[in-house]
Amino acid sequence: MKTVAATIRRVGLIANPEKPDVARLVRRAQKLITAARRTVVLEANTAAMLGGKFRSVCSMPELAAATDLILVFGGDGTMLKAAREIAGHLTPVLGINAGHLGFLTGVSPNHLQAALHRVWEGRFQLEERALLDGTVCRGQEYITLLALNDFVLSRGLTSRLIELEVRVNDELLTRYRCDGFIASSPTGSTAYSLAAGGAIVSPDTEALTLTPICPHTLSIRPVVVNLASTVSVRLISSRLVATVAADGQQQVELAAGDTVTIRRSARSVRLLRLEGTNFFSTLRQKLGWSGSNV
């Protein structure tokens, strides 16, 4: 990737201001990038957090169009938000973990300088990650959502189960009586789907995982279908409040008869993976599996 590295001249910075000490980390990144004779471009909220006057301040989509690489400082939630905002741009994203578990933010703050050296030297790979489109249909009204990890349908504050009818490519899969339902991309397989008993899916797998949350029937199990499939979920329950959430961040309330259609998006996002790291080593480290040196 040496030739690609040579084209990285403008680096965008996005940070979650709610993370402790993130301002110091961003300022350190600024100095390292400038010392490498690259230009720093700041996302607007990140610039406001630093409290100075900056010439190059952009929204996230503008940042993606104006830069060759984006560094995201925060946790996986910050990465998910950034991915949705810049979806469809070819600008690669590298996450600097200022959060907790950090499946998407692969670089420790302590390794920031070494990580940037690898980038300048071209010691990285680019991974294309699929996003999911979700469309809520309510009569003649349509609401569209976008997710990198997953769409989650769940009951409201009531303790009663909801009933959902799920179809795959217009063929009936089943009806669930459950607390909720997750449609997960390969990237999202290590998020809520994993906690609900879904399979871990390698990011390069063309798969969509359908995982019920606490189903009433014990024989019900997660189902994996092709990522090109169209999944339709209809809320059958009446007199119950339910919601659908994209990446746990964008939420729409559902009424009886509403249908959520989930399919692979035409847009994607590029993640930068440093040399010497891979999905399985991340699993071992983050989940504390045998073979991890952490």
Short mmCIF file of C-alpha atoms in Angstrom, two decimals:
data_model
loop_
_atom_site.label_atom_id
_atom_site.label_comp_id
_atom_site.label_asym_id
_atom_site.label_seq_id
_atom_site.Cartn_x
_atom_site.Cartn_y
_atom_site.Cartn_z
CA MET A 1 0.00 0.00 0.00
CA LYS A 2 3.05 2.26 -0.35
CA THR A 3 1.60 4.13 -3.34
CA VAL A 4 -1.64 4.74 -1.45
CA ALA A 5 0.30 6.02 1.56
CA ALA A 6 2.04 8.59 -0.62
CA THR A 7 -1.35 10.13 -1.46
CA ILE A 8 -2.23 10.69 2.21
CA ARG A 9 -1.47 14.39 2.49
CA ARG A 10 -4.58 15.73 4.26
CA VAL A 11 -5.76 14.03 7.46
CA GLY A 12 -9.16 14.73 9.00
CA LEU A 13 -9.78 14.50 12.74
CA ILE A 14 -13.09 13.62 14.41
CA ALA A 15 -13.38 13.29 18.19
CA ASN A 16 -16.02 12.57 20.79
CA PRO A 17 -15.73 15.48 23.26
CA GLU A 18 -17.41 13.44 26.00
CA LYS A 19 -14.46 11.07 26.25
CA PRO A 20 -11.99 11.96 29.02
CA ASP A 21 -8.69 13.48 27.94
CA VAL A 22 -9.60 13.24 24.25
CA ALA A 23 -8.68 16.91 23.59
CA ARG A 24 -5.10 16.21 24.68
CA LEU A 25 -5.00 13.17 22.42
CA VAL A 26 -6.26 15.13 19.40
CA ARG A 27 -3.68 17.88 19.97
CA ARG A 28 -0.96 15.23 20.10
CA ALA A 29 -2.21 13.80 16.81
CA GLN A 30 -2.14 17.30 15.28
CA LYS A 31 1.51 17.72 16.21
CA LEU A 32 2.50 14.28 14.89
CA ILE A 33 0.68 14.80 11.59
CA THR A 34 2.12 18.29 11.11
CA ALA A 35 5.62 17.00 11.93
CA ALA A 36 5.16 14.45 9.14
CA ARG A 37 4.45 17.35 6.76
CA ARG A 38 0.80 16.49 6.35
CA THR A 39 -2.13 18.89 6.68
CA VAL A 40 -4.68 18.57 9.48
CA VAL A 41 -8.37 19.25 8.81
CA LEU A 42 -10.78 19.37 11.74
CA GLU A 43 -14.44 18.40 11.94
CA ALA A 44 -16.48 21.33 13.27
CA ASN A 45 -17.40 19.91 16.69
CA THR A 46 -13.83 18.71 17.20
CA ALA A 47 -12.52 22.19 16.46
CA ALA A 48 -15.00 23.69 18.94
CA MET A 49 -13.81 21.24 21.59
CA LEU A 50 -10.21 22.41 21.15
CA GLY A 51 -11.31 26.00 21.63
CA GLY A 52 -9.09 27.67 19.03
CA LYS A 53 -9.53 29.28 15.63
CA PHE A 54 -8.91 26.91 12.76
CA ARG A 55 -9.02 27.61 9.05
CA SER A 56 -10.06 24.12 7.98
CA VAL A 57 -13.28 23.21 9.76
CA CYS A 58 -15.81 20.90 8.08
CA SER A 59 -18.91 18.84 8.59
CA MET A 60 -18.22 15.10 8.51
CA PRO A 61 -19.27 14.62 4.83
CA GLU A 62 -17.21 17.67 3.83
CA LEU A 63 -14.29 16.31 5.80
CA ALA A 64 -14.45 13.00 3.90
CA ALA A 65 -14.47 14.85 0.57
CA ALA A 66 -11.55 17.08 1.54
CA THR A 67 -9.15 14.56 3.10
CA ASP A 68 -7.21 11.39 2.28
CA LEU A 69 -7.56 9.77 5.72
CA ILE A 70 -9.81 10.30 8.74
CA LEU A 71 -8.81 9.58 12.33
CA VAL A 72 -11.72 9.04 14.71
CA PHE A 73 -11.04 9.47 18.44
CA GLY A 74 -13.61 7.83 20.70
CA GLY A 75 -15.31 4.49 21.13
CA ASP A 76 -17.22 2.28 18.74
CA GLY A 77 -20.24 4.58 19.04
CA THR A 78 -18.19 7.48 17.67
CA MET A 79 -17.01 5.27 14.81
CA LEU A 80 -20.58 4.20 14.01
CA LYS A 81 -21.78 7.79 13.83
CA ALA A 82 -18.84 8.82 11.64
CA ALA A 83 -19.37 5.83 9.33
CA ARG A 84 -23.00 6.79 8.71
CA GLU A 85 -22.11 10.44 8.13
CA ILE A 86 -19.37 9.74 5.57
CA ALA A 87 -21.01 6.69 3.95
CA GLY A 88 -20.26 6.40 0.25
CA HIS A 89 -16.95 8.28 0.38
CA LEU A 90 -13.73 6.40 -0.38
CA THR A 91 -11.75 8.12 2.36
CA PRO A 92 -10.44 5.44 4.77
CA VAL A 93 -11.09 5.69 8.51
CA LEU A 94 -8.78 4.69 11.35
CA GLY A 95 -10.21 4.54 14.86
CA ILE A 96 -8.20 5.61 17.92
CA ASN A 97 -9.74 3.95 20.97
CA ALA A 98 -10.70 6.44 23.66
CA GLY A 99 -13.59 4.23 24.77
CA HIS A 100 -13.90 0.77 26.30
CA LEU A 101 -14.09 -2.47 24.28
CA GLY A 102 -13.33 -0.95 20.89
CA PHE A 103 -13.84 -3.52 18.13
CA LEU A 104 -13.88 -0.75 15.50
CA THR A 105 -11.34 1.56 17.13
CA GLY A 106 -8.27 -0.61 16.82
CA VAL A 107 -5.45 1.72 17.90
CA SER A 108 -4.60 2.34 21.55
CA PRO A 109 -3.79 5.99 22.43
CA ASN A 110 -0.41 4.77 23.69
CA HIS A 111 0.39 3.47 20.20
CA LEU A 112 -0.72 6.55 18.27
CA GLN A 113 2.75 7.60 17.11
CA ALA A 114 3.70 4.07 16.02
CA ALA A 115 0.36 3.69 14.21
CA LEU A 116 0.89 6.89 12.23
CA HIS A 117 4.42 5.76 11.27
CA ARG A 118 2.91 2.59 9.83
CA VAL A 119 0.42 4.66 7.87
CA TRP A 120 3.14 6.93 6.41
CA GLU A 121 5.15 3.81 5.47
CA GLY A 122 2.17 2.18 3.76
CA ARG A 123 1.99 -0.71 6.21
CA PHE A 124 -1.78 -1.13 6.18
CA GLN A 125 -4.71 -2.68 4.34
CA LEU A 126 -8.05 -1.14 3.39
CA GLU A 127 -11.24 -3.03 4.24
CA GLU A 128 -14.56 -2.27 2.61
CA ARG A 129 -17.38 -2.63 5.16
CA ALA A 130 -20.99 -3.01 4.06
CA LEU A 131 -23.71 -0.78 5.51
CA LEU A 132 -27.39 -1.64 5.85
CA ASP A 133 -30.39 0.37 4.69
CA GLY A 134 -33.56 0.20 6.76
CA THR A 135 -36.91 1.52 5.56
CA VAL A 136 -39.89 1.87 7.89
CA CYS A 137 -43.17 1.62 5.97
CA ARG A 138 -46.29 2.99 7.66
CA GLY A 139 -49.10 3.20 5.12
CA GLN A 140 -47.87 5.69 2.55
CA GLU A 141 -45.14 7.06 4.83
CA TYR A 142 -41.53 5.90 4.48
CA ILE A 143 -38.69 6.60 6.91
CA THR A 144 -35.14 5.63 5.89
CA LEU A 145 -32.27 4.78 8.24
CA LEU A 146 -28.65 3.70 7.75
CA ALA A 147 -26.53 1.41 9.92
CA LEU A 148 -23.04 -0.05 9.96
CA ASN A 149 -23.66 -2.53 12.78
CA ASP A 150 -27.31 -3.45 13.03
CA PHE A 151 -31.00 -2.72 13.14
CA VAL A 152 -32.73 -3.66 16.39
CA LEU A 153 -36.49 -3.95 16.82
CA SER A 154 -37.46 -4.01 20.48
CA ARG A 155 -40.43 -3.65 22.79
CA GLY A 156 -40.99 -0.47 24.73
CA LEU A 157 -41.21 -0.10 28.50
CA THR A 158 -43.85 -2.81 28.86
CA SER A 159 -42.73 -6.27 29.98
CA ARG A 160 -44.96 -8.01 27.44
CA LEU A 161 -43.47 -9.80 24.45
CA ILE A 162 -43.91 -8.42 20.98
CA GLU A 163 -44.88 -10.51 17.97
CA LEU A 164 -42.97 -10.08 14.71
CA GLU A 165 -43.39 -11.67 11.28
CA VAL A 166 -40.08 -12.03 9.42
CA ARG A 167 -39.74 -12.64 5.69
CA VAL A 168 -36.58 -13.21 3.66
CA ASN A 169 -36.88 -12.31 -0.04
CA ASP A 170 -40.70 -12.37 0.35
CA GLU A 171 -40.64 -15.90 1.79
CA LEU A 172 -41.93 -16.38 5.33
CA LEU A 173 -39.17 -17.29 7.78
CA THR A 174 -41.24 -17.41 10.98
CA ARG A 175 -43.20 -15.43 13.54
CA TYR A 176 -41.32 -14.54 16.69
CA ARG A 177 -42.76 -13.82 20.12
CA CYS A 178 -39.79 -12.18 21.77
CA ASP A 179 -38.28 -9.14 23.41
CA GLY A 180 -36.87 -8.03 20.08
CA PHE A 181 -35.03 -8.87 16.88
CA ILE A 182 -31.59 -7.96 15.48
CA ALA A 183 -30.54 -7.83 11.83
CA SER A 184 -26.76 -7.55 11.89
CA SER A 185 -24.10 -6.88 9.26
CA PRO A 186 -20.80 -8.81 9.48
CA THR A 187 -19.26 -5.77 11.19
CA GLY A 188 -22.07 -5.73 13.75
CA SER A 189 -21.82 -9.42 14.60
CA THR A 190 -19.58 -8.58 17.59
CA ALA A 191 -22.06 -6.03 18.96
CA TYR A 192 -25.61 -6.60 20.30
CA SER A 193 -26.05 -9.72 18.15
CA LEU A 194 -23.16 -11.41 19.97
CA ALA A 195 -24.66 -10.55 23.36
CA ALA A 196 -28.00 -12.03 22.21
CA GLY A 197 -26.39 -15.34 21.17
CA GLY A 198 -25.70 -14.63 17.50
CA ALA A 199 -22.70 -15.99 15.62
CA ILE A 200 -19.45 -14.07 15.23
CA VAL A 201 -19.03 -13.37 11.51
CA SER A 202 -15.76 -12.46 9.83
CA PRO A 203 -16.07 -8.96 8.29
CA ASP A 204 -15.33 -10.24 4.76
CA THR A 205 -18.26 -12.70 4.86
CA GLU A 206 -21.28 -11.87 2.70
CA ALA A 207 -23.78 -12.61 5.45
CA LEU A 208 -26.68 -11.03 7.31
CA THR A 209 -27.39 -12.46 10.77
CA LEU A 210 -30.97 -12.55 12.07
CA THR A 211 -31.04 -12.94 15.85
CA PRO A 212 -34.16 -12.96 18.05
CA ILE A 213 -33.83 -11.45 21.53
CA CYS A 214 -35.14 -13.79 24.25
CA PRO A 215 -37.61 -15.69 22.03
CA HIS A 216 -40.51 -17.42 23.81
CA THR A 217 -39.93 -20.65 21.84
CA LEU A 218 -36.67 -22.28 22.90
CA SER A 219 -36.15 -23.99 19.52
CA ILE A 220 -35.80 -20.60 17.84
CA ARG A 221 -32.18 -19.89 16.90
CA PRO A 222 -30.27 -17.20 14.96
CA VAL A 223 -30.39 -17.54 11.17
CA VAL A 224 -27.67 -16.45 8.73
CA VAL A 225 -28.71 -15.43 5.22
CA ASN A 226 -26.90 -13.96 2.24
CA LEU A 227 -26.02 -10.28 2.56
CA ALA A 228 -27.84 -9.64 -0.72
CA SER A 229 -31.13 -10.76 0.85
CA THR A 230 -34.04 -8.45 1.62
CA VAL A 231 -35.43 -8.96 5.10
CA SER A 232 -38.89 -7.63 6.02
CA VAL A 233 -40.03 -7.47 9.64
CA ARG A 234 -43.70 -6.64 10.38
CA LEU A 235 -44.93 -5.69 13.81
CA ILE A 236 -48.04 -7.75 14.50
CA SER A 237 -48.62 -6.81 18.13
CA SER A 238 -51.27 -4.19 18.78
CA ARG A 239 -51.57 -1.90 21.80
CA LEU A 240 -47.83 -2.22 22.39
CA VAL A 241 -45.10 0.34 21.80
CA ALA A 242 -42.08 -0.91 19.86
CA THR A 243 -39.09 0.79 18.25
CA VAL A 244 -36.48 0.20 15.59
CA ALA A 245 -32.97 1.57 16.17
CA ALA A 246 -30.08 1.95 13.73
CA ASP A 247 -26.75 1.27 15.48
CA GLY A 248 -28.50 2.08 18.76
CA GLN A 249 -28.31 5.78 17.85
CA GLN A 250 -31.21 6.61 15.53
CA GLN A 251 -34.63 5.44 16.69
CA VAL A 252 -38.14 5.33 15.21
CA GLU A 253 -41.28 4.31 17.10
CA LEU A 254 -43.32 1.54 15.47
CA ALA A 255 -47.06 0.90 15.46
CA ALA A 256 -48.98 -2.31 14.71
CA GLY A 257 -48.74 -3.19 11.01
CA ASP A 258 -45.56 -1.20 10.39
CA THR A 259 -42.93 -3.00 8.33
CA VAL A 260 -39.17 -2.52 8.49
CA THR A 261 -37.33 -3.59 5.33
CA ILE A 262 -33.60 -4.20 5.73
CA ARG A 263 -31.14 -4.74 2.89
CA ARG A 264 -27.53 -4.10 1.99
CA SER A 265 -26.90 -0.44 1.24
CA ALA A 266 -25.40 0.75 -2.02
CA ARG A 267 -23.02 2.76 0.17
CA SER A 268 -20.12 1.41 2.20
CA VAL A 269 -17.30 2.65 4.39
CA ARG A 270 -13.55 1.98 4.22
CA LEU A 271 -11.67 1.06 7.37
CA LEU A 272 -7.88 1.17 7.54
CA ARG A 273 -6.33 -1.89 9.19
CA LEU A 274 -2.68 -1.62 10.28
CA GLU A 275 -0.14 -4.26 9.36
CA GLY A 276 0.18 -6.90 12.06
CA THR A 277 -3.46 -6.69 13.12
CA ASN A 278 -6.39 -8.81 11.99
CA PHE A 279 -9.95 -9.68 12.96
CA PHE A 280 -9.05 -12.86 14.84
CA SER A 281 -6.30 -11.25 16.92
CA THR A 282 -8.79 -8.53 17.83
CA LEU A 283 -11.28 -11.20 18.95
CA ARG A 284 -8.69 -12.92 21.12
CA GLN A 285 -7.67 -9.64 22.72
CA LYS A 286 -11.09 -8.05 23.24
CA LEU A 287 -12.86 -11.21 24.40
CA GLY A 288 -9.97 -12.61 26.42
CA TRP A 289 -9.80 -15.86 24.46
CA SER A 290 -6.98 -18.37 24.74
CA GLY A 291 -3.96 -17.23 22.75
CA SER A 292 -4.34 -13.57 23.71
CA ASN A 293 -1.27 -11.94 25.20
CA VAL A 294 -3.38 -9.31 26.98
#
